[in-house]
Coordinates of C-alpha atoms in Angstrom, one line a residue:
Chain T
M89 CA 94.5 62.4 47.0
K90 CA 94.9 61.8 50.7
R91 CA 91.7 62.0 52.7
G92 CA 92.0 63.2 56.3
N93 CA 94.3 66.4 56.0
L94 CA 91.1 68.4 57.6
T95 CA 93.5 70.2 60.2
V96 CA 91.9 73.0 62.2
G97 CA 93.3 75.6 60.1
E98 CA 92.4 73.8 57.1
V99 CA 88.7 73.8 58.4
V100 CA 88.9 77.7 59.2
R101 CA 90.2 78.5 55.8
Q102 CA 87.4 76.7 53.8
G103 CA 84.8 78.3 56.2
L104 CA 86.1 81.8 55.4
L105 CA 86.0 80.6 51.7
L106 CA 82.9 79.3 51.5
L107 CA 81.3 82.4 53.4
F108 CA 83.1 85.1 51.0
G109 CA 82.4 83.2 48.0
L110 CA 78.5 82.9 48.8
L111 CA 78.5 86.6 49.7
A112 CA 79.9 87.4 46.5
L113 CA 77.1 85.7 45.0
F114 CA 74.7 86.9 47.4
P115 CA 73.2 89.8 44.7
L116 CA 72.3 86.5 42.5
Y117 CA 70.4 84.6 45.6
F118 CA 68.7 88.0 46.4
S119 CA 67.8 88.9 43.0
V120 CA 66.2 85.6 42.3
V121 CA 64.4 84.9 45.6
N122 CA 62.8 88.5 45.1
S123 CA 62.0 87.9 41.7
F124 CA 59.2 85.9 42.6
K125 CA 57.8 88.2 45.5
D126 CA 54.7 90.7 44.9
R127 CA 55.4 94.2 46.7
V128 CA 53.9 92.7 50.1
Q129 CA 56.1 89.9 50.4
Y130 CA 59.1 92.0 49.2
A131 CA 58.1 94.7 51.9
E132 CA 57.5 92.0 54.7
N133 CA 60.8 90.0 54.2
L134 CA 63.9 90.4 51.9
L135 CA 65.9 87.2 52.4
D136 CA 63.4 84.4 52.6
L137 CA 62.0 82.1 49.9
P138 CA 58.6 83.5 48.6
F139 CA 55.3 81.3 49.3
P140 CA 53.2 81.8 47.2
A141 CA 55.6 82.1 44.3
H142 CA 54.4 85.0 41.5
P143 CA 56.5 83.8 38.4
E144 CA 54.2 86.5 36.4
N145 CA 56.7 88.8 37.5
Y146 CA 58.9 87.0 34.9
A147 CA 56.1 87.5 32.1
L148 CA 56.0 91.4 33.2
A149 CA 59.6 91.7 33.0
W150 CA 60.2 89.6 29.9
A151 CA 57.6 92.1 28.0
Q152 CA 60.2 95.0 29.0
I153 CA 63.7 93.3 28.1
Q154 CA 63.1 90.7 25.3
G155 CA 63.8 93.1 22.8
P156 CA 67.1 94.7 24.7
L157 CA 68.1 91.1 25.6
L158 CA 68.0 90.2 21.8
N159 CA 69.7 93.5 20.9
S160 CA 72.6 92.8 23.5
V161 CA 73.1 89.1 21.9
V162 CA 73.0 91.0 18.1
V163 CA 75.8 93.2 19.3
T164 CA 77.8 91.4 21.7
V165 CA 77.9 88.2 19.1
A166 CA 78.8 90.7 16.2
S167 CA 81.4 93.0 18.0
V168 CA 83.3 89.8 19.3
L169 CA 83.4 87.8 16.3
A170 CA 84.4 90.7 14.2
T171 CA 87.1 91.6 16.9
L172 CA 88.3 88.2 15.9
I173 CA 88.4 88.5 12.3
F174 CA 90.2 91.7 12.3
A175 CA 93.0 90.7 14.9
S176 CA 93.7 87.1 13.7
L177 CA 94.7 89.0 10.4
S178 CA 96.4 91.6 12.1
A179 CA 98.1 89.1 14.4
Y180 CA 99.3 86.9 11.8
A181 CA 100.7 89.9 9.8
F182 CA 102.6 91.0 12.8
A183 CA 103.6 87.2 13.9
L184 CA 104.4 85.7 10.8
M185 CA 104.9 88.2 7.7
D186 CA 108.2 90.5 7.4
F187 CA 107.6 94.0 5.9
P188 CA 108.6 97.3 6.0
G189 CA 107.0 99.3 9.6
R190 CA 106.5 95.9 11.2
H191 CA 107.6 97.3 14.5
L192 CA 106.0 100.8 13.9
L193 CA 102.6 99.7 13.1
F194 CA 102.7 97.3 15.7
G195 CA 103.2 100.2 18.4
V196 CA 100.6 102.3 16.6
T197 CA 98.0 99.5 18.0
F198 CA 99.5 98.6 21.1
A199 CA 99.6 102.4 22.2
L200 CA 95.9 102.4 22.1
L201 CA 95.8 100.5 25.4
L202 CA 97.1 103.8 26.8
V203 CA 94.2 105.9 25.3
P204 CA 91.6 106.2 28.2
E205 CA 87.7 105.5 27.3
F206 CA 86.3 108.9 28.7
L207 CA 88.8 110.7 26.5
T208 CA 87.3 109.2 23.4
L209 CA 83.6 109.1 24.6
I210 CA 82.3 112.3 23.6
P211 CA 83.7 112.5 20.6
L212 CA 82.8 109.2 19.5
Y213 CA 79.2 110.6 20.2
V214 CA 79.4 113.5 18.3
Q215 CA 81.3 111.7 15.6
I216 CA 78.7 108.8 15.2
Q217 CA 75.4 110.9 15.4
A218 CA 77.2 113.0 12.6
L219 CA 77.6 109.6 10.7
T220 CA 74.7 107.8 8.5
L221 CA 75.2 104.4 9.6
P222 CA 73.4 101.5 7.3
S223 CA 72.1 100.0 10.9
N224 CA 72.1 101.8 14.2
Y225 CA 73.7 98.6 15.5
L226 CA 76.7 99.4 13.8
A227 CA 77.0 102.6 16.2
I228 CA 78.1 100.6 18.9
I229 CA 79.6 97.4 17.0
L230 CA 82.1 99.5 15.2
P231 CA 83.5 101.4 18.2
T232 CA 83.6 97.8 19.9
I233 CA 85.9 96.2 17.5
A234 CA 88.2 99.2 17.5
A235 CA 88.3 98.9 21.4
G236 CA 89.1 95.0 21.4
Q237 CA 92.0 95.4 19.0
P238 CA 95.2 96.1 21.2
F239 CA 94.4 93.2 23.5
A240 CA 92.9 90.8 21.0
I241 CA 96.2 91.4 18.6
L242 CA 98.5 91.2 22.0
V243 CA 97.0 87.8 23.0
L244 CA 96.8 86.2 19.3
R245 CA 100.4 87.4 18.0
A246 CA 101.9 85.3 21.0
A247 CA 99.9 82.5 20.2
F248 CA 100.6 82.8 16.8
E249 CA 104.3 83.3 17.1
A250 CA 104.4 79.9 19.2
I251 CA 103.1 77.6 16.2
P252 CA 106.1 75.5 15.0
R253 CA 107.6 76.7 11.8
D254 CA 107.8 73.4 10.0
M255 CA 104.1 73.1 10.4
L256 CA 103.5 76.5 8.4
E257 CA 106.7 75.6 6.3
A258 CA 105.5 72.4 5.1
A259 CA 101.9 73.7 4.2
R260 CA 103.7 76.8 2.3
L261 CA 105.6 74.1 0.2
D262 CA 102.2 72.6 -0.9
G263 CA 101.6 76.0 -2.4
A264 CA 99.5 77.4 0.6
G265 CA 99.0 81.1 0.4
H266 CA 98.6 83.3 3.4
L267 CA 94.8 83.0 3.6
A268 CA 95.1 79.3 3.4
L269 CA 97.3 79.3 6.0
L270 CA 95.5 81.3 8.5
R271 CA 92.4 79.2 7.6
R272 CA 93.7 75.9 7.6
I273 CA 96.8 75.8 10.3
V274 CA 96.8 79.1 12.1
L275 CA 93.3 79.4 13.3
P276 CA 92.6 75.9 13.8
V277 CA 95.9 75.3 16.0
S278 CA 95.0 78.2 17.9
L279 CA 91.4 77.6 18.8
P280 CA 91.4 77.4 22.8
V281 CA 93.3 80.7 22.5
L282 CA 90.6 82.1 20.3
V283 CA 87.9 81.2 22.7
S284 CA 89.9 82.8 25.5
V285 CA 90.1 86.1 23.9
A286 CA 86.3 85.6 23.0
I287 CA 84.9 85.1 26.3
I288 CA 87.3 87.7 28.1
R289 CA 86.1 90.2 25.4
L290 CA 82.8 89.4 25.7
I291 CA 82.3 90.3 29.3
P292 CA 82.9 94.0 29.0
V293 CA 80.7 94.1 25.7
W294 CA 77.9 92.5 27.5
N295 CA 78.0 94.6 30.2
E296 CA 78.8 98.1 27.9
Y297 CA 76.7 101.2 29.3
L298 CA 78.3 104.5 28.3
L299 CA 78.2 104.6 24.9
P300 CA 75.3 102.4 24.0
S301 CA 73.2 105.0 26.2
L302 CA 74.4 107.8 23.9
V303 CA 74.4 106.5 20.6
L304 CA 71.8 103.9 20.4
D305 CA 67.9 104.5 19.7
E306 CA 65.2 103.1 21.7
R307 CA 64.3 100.3 19.5
H308 CA 68.2 98.9 19.4
R309 CA 69.2 99.8 23.1
T310 CA 70.9 96.9 24.9
L311 CA 70.3 95.3 28.3
P312 CA 72.1 97.6 30.5
V313 CA 70.7 100.7 29.2
A314 CA 67.2 99.0 29.1
L315 CA 67.7 98.0 32.8
V316 CA 68.7 101.8 34.0
A317 CA 65.4 102.8 32.0
F318 CA 63.2 99.8 33.7
Q319 CA 64.2 100.8 36.8
G320 CA 63.2 104.3 36.2
G321 CA 65.5 107.1 37.1
G322 CA 67.9 106.2 40.0
A323 CA 67.4 105.1 43.9
A324 CA 66.6 108.5 44.9
T325 CA 63.3 108.5 43.0
A326 CA 60.2 108.7 45.6
V327 CA 58.1 106.0 43.8
T328 CA 58.6 102.5 44.9
P329 CA 59.3 100.4 41.6
N330 CA 57.5 97.3 41.4
Y331 CA 60.8 95.1 42.7
G332 CA 59.6 91.8 41.6
A333 CA 59.8 92.1 38.3
L334 CA 62.8 94.6 38.8
M335 CA 64.6 91.4 40.1
A336 CA 63.4 89.1 37.2
S337 CA 64.8 91.4 34.6
Y338 CA 68.2 91.1 36.5
V339 CA 68.0 87.3 36.7
L340 CA 67.0 87.4 32.9
A341 CA 69.9 89.7 32.3
A342 CA 72.3 87.0 33.7
V343 CA 70.8 84.1 31.9
P344 CA 73.0 84.2 28.9
L345 CA 76.3 84.5 31.0
V346 CA 75.4 81.8 33.0
L347 CA 74.7 79.6 30.1
L348 CA 78.2 80.6 28.3
F349 CA 80.3 80.2 31.6
A350 CA 78.4 76.9 32.4
F351 CA 80.4 75.8 29.3
L352 CA 83.4 78.0 28.8
M353 CA 84.3 79.0 32.5
R354 CA 87.7 76.6 31.8
Y355 CA 88.4 79.0 28.7
Y356 CA 88.1 82.4 30.8
I357 CA 90.4 81.2 33.7
Q358 CA 92.9 79.6 31.0
G359 CA 93.1 82.7 29.1
V360 CA 93.5 85.3 32.4
T361 CA 96.2 83.1 34.0
S362 CA 98.1 82.4 31.2
G363 CA 100.9 84.7 29.7
G364 CA 98.6 86.9 27.5
V365 CA 97.5 89.3 30.1
K366 CA 100.5 89.6 32.1
G367 CA 102.2 92.8 32.6
Chain X
M165 CA 114.3 97.2 -8.9
T166 CA 118.0 96.9 -9.8
A167 CA 119.6 93.7 -9.2
L168 CA 122.9 93.8 -8.5
P169 CA 125.1 92.7 -11.1
G170 CA 126.5 88.9 -11.0
T171 CA 123.8 87.6 -8.9
R172 CA 122.3 84.4 -9.7
S173 CA 119.4 83.6 -7.3
A174 CA 117.1 86.3 -6.6
P175 CA 118.7 88.9 -4.1
P176 CA 117.5 88.4 -0.2
A177 CA 114.7 90.6 0.8
S178 CA 116.6 92.6 2.9
R179 CA 119.1 93.6 0.4
R180 CA 116.7 95.0 -2.2
G181 CA 115.8 98.7 -2.3
P182 CA 113.0 100.0 0.4
L183 CA 110.3 100.4 -2.4
A184 CA 110.4 96.9 -3.5
R185 CA 110.2 95.7 -0.1
L186 CA 106.9 97.9 0.4
R187 CA 105.5 96.5 -3.0
E188 CA 106.3 93.0 -1.7
G189 CA 104.9 93.4 1.6
W190 CA 101.2 94.0 0.0
P191 CA 99.7 90.9 2.0
A192 CA 100.3 92.0 4.8
Y193 CA 99.4 95.7 4.5
L194 CA 96.1 94.1 3.2
F195 CA 95.9 91.9 6.4
L196 CA 96.2 95.0 8.7
L197 CA 93.9 97.4 6.7
P198 CA 90.5 96.4 8.6
T199 CA 92.4 96.9 11.7
L200 CA 93.8 100.1 10.7
L201 CA 90.6 101.5 9.4
V202 CA 88.3 100.8 12.6
V203 CA 91.4 101.9 15.0
G204 CA 92.1 104.8 13.1
Y205 CA 88.4 106.2 13.0
F206 CA 86.8 104.9 16.3
S207 CA 89.9 105.2 18.8
Y208 CA 92.7 107.8 17.1
Y209 CA 90.5 110.4 15.5
P210 CA 88.2 111.1 18.7
A211 CA 91.2 111.1 20.6
Y212 CA 92.8 113.7 18.5
V213 CA 89.5 115.6 18.7
A214 CA 89.4 115.2 22.2
V215 CA 92.8 116.8 22.9
T216 CA 92.6 119.8 19.9
R217 CA 89.1 120.7 21.1
A218 CA 90.3 120.9 24.4
F219 CA 91.2 124.7 23.5
T220 CA 88.2 125.6 21.9
D221 CA 84.8 126.6 22.5
W222 CA 83.4 123.7 20.8
D223 CA 79.7 123.0 20.8
G224 CA 79.5 119.8 19.3
L225 CA 78.3 120.9 15.8
N226 CA 79.2 124.4 14.8
T227 CA 83.1 125.1 13.9
P228 CA 85.0 125.4 17.3
N229 CA 87.2 128.6 17.8
F230 CA 90.4 128.6 19.5
T231 CA 90.3 129.7 23.0
G232 CA 93.8 128.6 24.3
L233 CA 93.9 127.8 27.6
E234 CA 90.5 129.6 28.9
N235 CA 89.0 126.0 29.4
F236 CA 91.6 124.9 31.7
Q237 CA 91.8 127.7 33.7
R238 CA 88.0 127.4 34.3
A239 CA 88.2 123.8 35.3
L240 CA 91.2 124.5 37.5
T241 CA 89.1 127.2 39.4
D242 CA 85.8 126.0 39.3
P243 CA 84.8 125.1 43.0
V244 CA 82.6 122.5 41.7
M245 CA 85.9 120.8 40.0
G246 CA 87.7 121.2 43.4
Q247 CA 85.0 119.0 45.3
A248 CA 84.9 116.7 42.6
A249 CA 88.5 116.1 42.2
L250 CA 88.5 115.5 46.3
N251 CA 85.8 112.9 46.0
L252 CA 88.3 111.1 43.3
A253 CA 91.0 111.3 45.3
I254 CA 89.0 109.2 48.2
W255 CA 87.5 107.5 45.6
V256 CA 91.1 106.4 43.9
A257 CA 92.5 105.7 47.3
A258 CA 89.9 103.4 48.6
G259 CA 89.4 101.7 44.8
L260 CA 93.1 100.6 45.2
L261 CA 92.5 98.9 48.6
L262 CA 89.9 97.3 47.5
A263 CA 91.1 96.2 44.3
V264 CA 94.1 94.6 45.8
V265 CA 93.9 93.5 49.3
P266 CA 90.3 91.2 49.2
P267 CA 91.8 89.4 45.9
L268 CA 94.9 89.2 47.4
L269 CA 93.6 87.6 50.5
I270 CA 91.6 85.1 48.8
A271 CA 94.3 83.8 46.5
E272 CA 96.5 83.2 49.6
L273 CA 94.0 81.2 51.4
I274 CA 92.9 79.2 48.3
F275 CA 96.7 78.6 47.5
H276 CA 97.4 77.0 50.8
L277 CA 94.4 74.8 50.8
R278 CA 95.9 71.0 50.7
G279 CA 94.9 69.2 47.5
R280 CA 94.5 70.4 43.9
R281 CA 91.0 69.5 43.4
R282 CA 89.8 71.7 46.4
Q283 CA 92.1 74.7 45.2
Y284 CA 90.2 73.7 41.8
A285 CA 87.1 74.3 43.3
Y286 CA 86.9 77.4 45.4
R287 CA 89.0 79.1 42.2
T288 CA 86.0 78.5 40.2
L289 CA 83.9 79.5 43.3
F290 CA 85.4 82.9 42.9
V291 CA 85.5 83.4 39.5
L292 CA 81.7 82.4 39.1
P293 CA 80.4 85.9 40.5
I294 CA 81.5 87.6 36.8
V295 CA 78.1 86.0 35.6
I296 CA 76.6 89.0 37.3
P297 CA 76.4 91.7 34.7
S298 CA 78.2 94.8 36.5
L299 CA 75.0 96.9 36.2
V300 CA 72.8 94.4 37.7
L301 CA 75.0 94.1 40.3
L302 CA 75.1 98.2 40.9
L303 CA 71.1 98.2 40.8
V304 CA 71.1 95.7 43.1
W305 CA 73.3 97.2 45.5
G306 CA 71.4 100.7 44.9
S307 CA 68.2 98.7 46.1
F308 CA 69.9 97.5 49.4
Y309 CA 70.9 101.3 50.0
R310 CA 67.5 102.5 49.7
S311 CA 65.5 103.4 53.0
D312 CA 63.4 100.1 52.5
G313 CA 66.3 98.7 51.5
L314 CA 68.6 95.7 52.8
L315 CA 71.1 97.4 54.8
N316 CA 68.4 99.0 56.8
T317 CA 66.2 95.7 57.2
L318 CA 69.3 94.0 58.4
L319 CA 70.3 97.3 61.0
G320 CA 67.1 96.7 62.3
A321 CA 67.2 93.0 62.8
V322 CA 70.2 93.7 64.8
G323 CA 68.7 96.2 67.0
L324 CA 70.5 99.2 65.3
E325 CA 67.5 101.4 64.2
G326 CA 69.2 104.7 65.0
L327 CA 71.7 103.9 62.2
R328 CA 68.6 103.5 59.5
H329 CA 68.7 106.1 56.7
D330 CA 68.6 106.7 52.8
W331 CA 72.1 106.2 52.3
L332 CA 72.4 107.5 49.1
S333 CA 70.7 110.7 50.0
D334 CA 72.4 111.4 52.9
L335 CA 75.2 114.1 52.3
D336 CA 77.8 112.2 54.9
T337 CA 77.2 108.5 53.4
A338 CA 76.7 108.9 49.6
L339 CA 80.1 108.9 48.5
P340 CA 81.3 106.1 51.0
S341 CA 78.0 103.8 49.9
L342 CA 79.0 104.3 46.4
I343 CA 82.4 103.4 46.9
F344 CA 82.0 100.5 49.0
L345 CA 79.3 98.9 46.8
G346 CA 79.8 95.1 45.7
F347 CA 81.2 93.7 49.0
P348 CA 83.3 91.3 49.2
Y349 CA 85.5 93.3 46.2
I350 CA 86.7 90.1 45.0
D351 CA 87.4 91.0 41.3
A352 CA 87.5 87.7 39.3
F353 CA 90.6 89.0 36.9
N354 CA 92.6 90.5 40.1
F355 CA 92.1 87.3 41.6
L356 CA 93.1 85.1 38.9
L357 CA 96.1 87.2 38.4
I358 CA 97.3 86.9 41.9
Y359 CA 96.6 83.4 41.9
A360 CA 98.6 82.6 38.7
G361 CA 101.1 84.7 40.0
L362 CA 101.6 82.6 43.2
Q363 CA 101.3 79.5 41.2
N364 CA 104.7 80.5 39.3
I365 CA 106.3 80.8 42.4
P366 CA 108.9 77.7 42.3
D367 CA 108.5 75.0 44.8
E368 CA 112.1 75.4 45.7
V369 CA 111.5 79.1 47.2
F370 CA 108.7 77.9 49.6
D371 CA 110.8 74.8 50.4
A372 CA 113.6 77.2 51.5
A373 CA 111.2 79.5 53.6
R374 CA 110.1 76.6 55.1
L375 CA 113.4 75.7 56.2
D376 CA 114.4 79.4 57.3
G377 CA 111.5 78.9 59.2
A378 CA 109.2 81.7 57.7
T379 CA 105.8 80.0 58.0
G380 CA 102.1 81.7 57.8
W381 CA 102.1 85.6 57.7
R382 CA 105.9 85.6 58.1
R383 CA 106.4 83.9 54.4
V384 CA 103.3 86.0 52.8
L385 CA 105.4 89.4 53.7
R386 CA 108.9 87.9 53.1
I387 CA 108.3 85.5 50.2
D388 CA 104.9 86.1 48.2
L389 CA 104.6 90.1 48.3
P390 CA 107.8 90.7 46.9
L391 CA 107.4 88.0 44.3
L392 CA 103.9 89.1 43.3
R393 CA 105.1 92.5 43.0
P394 CA 104.6 92.5 39.0
Q395 CA 101.0 91.2 39.8
L396 CA 100.4 93.6 42.0
A397 CA 101.5 96.7 40.4
L398 CA 99.6 95.6 37.2
I399 CA 96.2 95.8 39.3
A400 CA 97.4 98.8 41.1
V401 CA 98.1 100.6 37.7
L402 CA 94.6 99.1 36.2
A403 CA 92.5 100.1 39.2
I404 CA 93.8 103.8 39.1
I405 CA 93.3 104.2 35.6
G406 CA 89.8 102.2 36.4
N407 CA 88.7 104.6 38.8
V408 CA 89.9 107.7 37.5
Q409 CA 87.8 107.1 34.4
Y410 CA 84.9 105.6 36.4
F411 CA 81.3 107.3 37.1
I412 CA 78.6 104.9 35.9
S413 CA 77.7 104.2 39.5
P414 CA 77.2 108.0 40.5
L415 CA 75.5 108.7 36.6
V416 CA 73.1 105.4 37.6
L417 CA 72.3 105.7 41.2
T418 CA 72.7 109.4 42.2
S419 CA 73.5 112.0 39.6
G420 CA 76.3 113.1 41.3
G421 CA 74.3 113.9 44.3
P422 CA 73.5 114.9 46.8
G423 CA 74.5 118.5 45.8
F424 CA 77.9 117.5 44.7
A425 CA 78.4 114.8 47.0
T426 CA 79.2 112.1 44.7
T427 CA 80.1 114.2 41.7
V428 CA 83.6 113.0 40.1
P429 CA 85.5 114.8 37.4
A430 CA 84.6 112.2 34.5
L431 CA 80.9 112.7 35.8
L432 CA 81.5 116.4 35.2
M433 CA 82.8 115.8 31.9
Y434 CA 80.0 113.8 30.9
Y435 CA 77.4 116.3 32.2
T436 CA 79.2 119.3 30.7
A437 CA 79.0 117.7 27.4
T438 CA 75.5 115.9 27.3
R439 CA 73.6 118.5 29.5
D440 CA 75.1 121.4 29.2
G441 CA 76.3 121.3 25.1
E442 CA 79.6 122.7 26.3
Y443 CA 81.8 120.0 24.5
G444 CA 85.1 122.3 24.8
Y445 CA 85.4 122.6 28.1
A446 CA 84.0 119.0 28.7
M447 CA 87.0 118.2 26.6
A448 CA 89.5 120.0 28.6
I449 CA 88.2 118.4 31.9
A450 CA 89.0 115.1 30.0
V451 CA 92.5 116.0 28.8
L452 CA 93.4 116.9 32.8
L453 CA 92.0 113.3 33.7
M454 CA 94.0 112.2 31.4
I455 CA 97.2 114.2 32.7
V456 CA 96.8 112.9 36.2
V457 CA 96.1 109.5 34.8
V458 CA 99.9 109.4 33.1
V459 CA 100.9 111.0 36.4
L460 CA 99.6 108.4 38.7
T461 CA 100.7 105.4 36.7
A462 CA 104.2 106.9 36.3
F463 CA 104.4 107.3 39.6
S464 CA 103.1 104.0 40.8
R465 CA 105.6 102.3 38.4
L466 CA 108.2 104.1 39.8
L467 CA 107.0 103.5 43.6
S468 CA 106.6 99.7 42.6
R469 CA 109.8 99.5 41.1
G470 CA 111.8 101.7 43.4
N471 CA 111.3 100.3 47.1
R472 CA 113.2 97.4 46.5

């Protein structure tokens, strides 16, 4: 690559991009610096670095959200894994098996993309309350798996169809059944796509607020629900909350995503920019 | 199964009877079973309940009574619904602009940077903000809008003390504050979609445009925008669907107030069910909203196809 191609236009463009990029990240900066301030420091200045720092805010925040953080991890990991397993089985059937009603059933799962969330939210809430589940976690995991199916099946089916047939034929001649084919060839070959789907699905599941706030009891509630509860009833309330501890809880809520994207950013970008999600 | 007389090898699947084919398809149905079960119970059944209960006086517990179009009539004549619908119209229009324009602008700027590595670095920079959980973004912005928040501090710093107030409890500023929350509005997903669209445009097209003297803004208008139509149409449709059903920020930050200034129909649907226990009426609102979504989606599809 050639250096010295810094024309005026190029400098202006990069300046603009840097400015907007940093502005988009500003809420994170704001949360981090203010998470180390006590009430007086917060009231005095919102933007500067805190001296002396107050890391004890983090102990306060951690006490509040360690349970919900763990719940969020359990719910998210279980939902995304189960979404992938269910969707892989279905995508395999749609892509590589021949059976009556194939197109009809695919249409039935695909049509779910058209069912809006607000339509099913309240009936789901009523339905789940009436259901006796072995664990309260399942109250959010099961509907989340269902919600993830159309997107995951759509993308995985395309990936499975693209696998060279010779490869599958050779394995079949060796006597491999469908499950063996799926486990030993189809899934390993499609690993990058599986990771992409997982990580694209993971974001909305981690951020989900409405249904968890309705169906999870206090012991099982997830991070978004806990953050709202911790904040205490909306910005319209008169009492000034302890902002330092609040901001610390926001930072803690972002840590798992930061760790994840430190390693898997590439797969997110590939997943969104490659064919799968195009209209 | 009746094999044709005279055939030696097994007949191809397509020539066998439908019952036999159904029986042979059993592994496939087994593979589909988990998906069909969760989807049936947690997606289709609730949707069915929503649509059918909209015509009843359901309270969420007891057997619903059929009341015909009563709920719909009530929804369409309720003055609160009127205000909520107006709020929604403003929200959808502004949300559409915010979903398309900023990501497009940034994608164009990055795409025309010199050097692949530089493009890659900036692309990563604009995807990075997805590590901020959406609810954290919401709550941090909520704190910006408070009377002791960042917005008022900044206004004070530049000598505009007169404009300082509690943004979310003011009748005139509450709705715009919620809509314009999240500056600079560069949704990672929309941005990547547009960027990928730009990358898919063949180099020859750009070369030809340059020869024709179409550079800078002229090229964006005459080449990029028409060729990005599929991506922009998809983003528009998703933004409409997303904004019509969105009500988390009014729910969390303003409870729909002050008055009904930030109430949208989806929030009304939510409160009608969870707070008032009128599930039948709530479902009627939901069904009306779904009709709006379908009509707007069809309309925008038509529009994006028609003006060619």
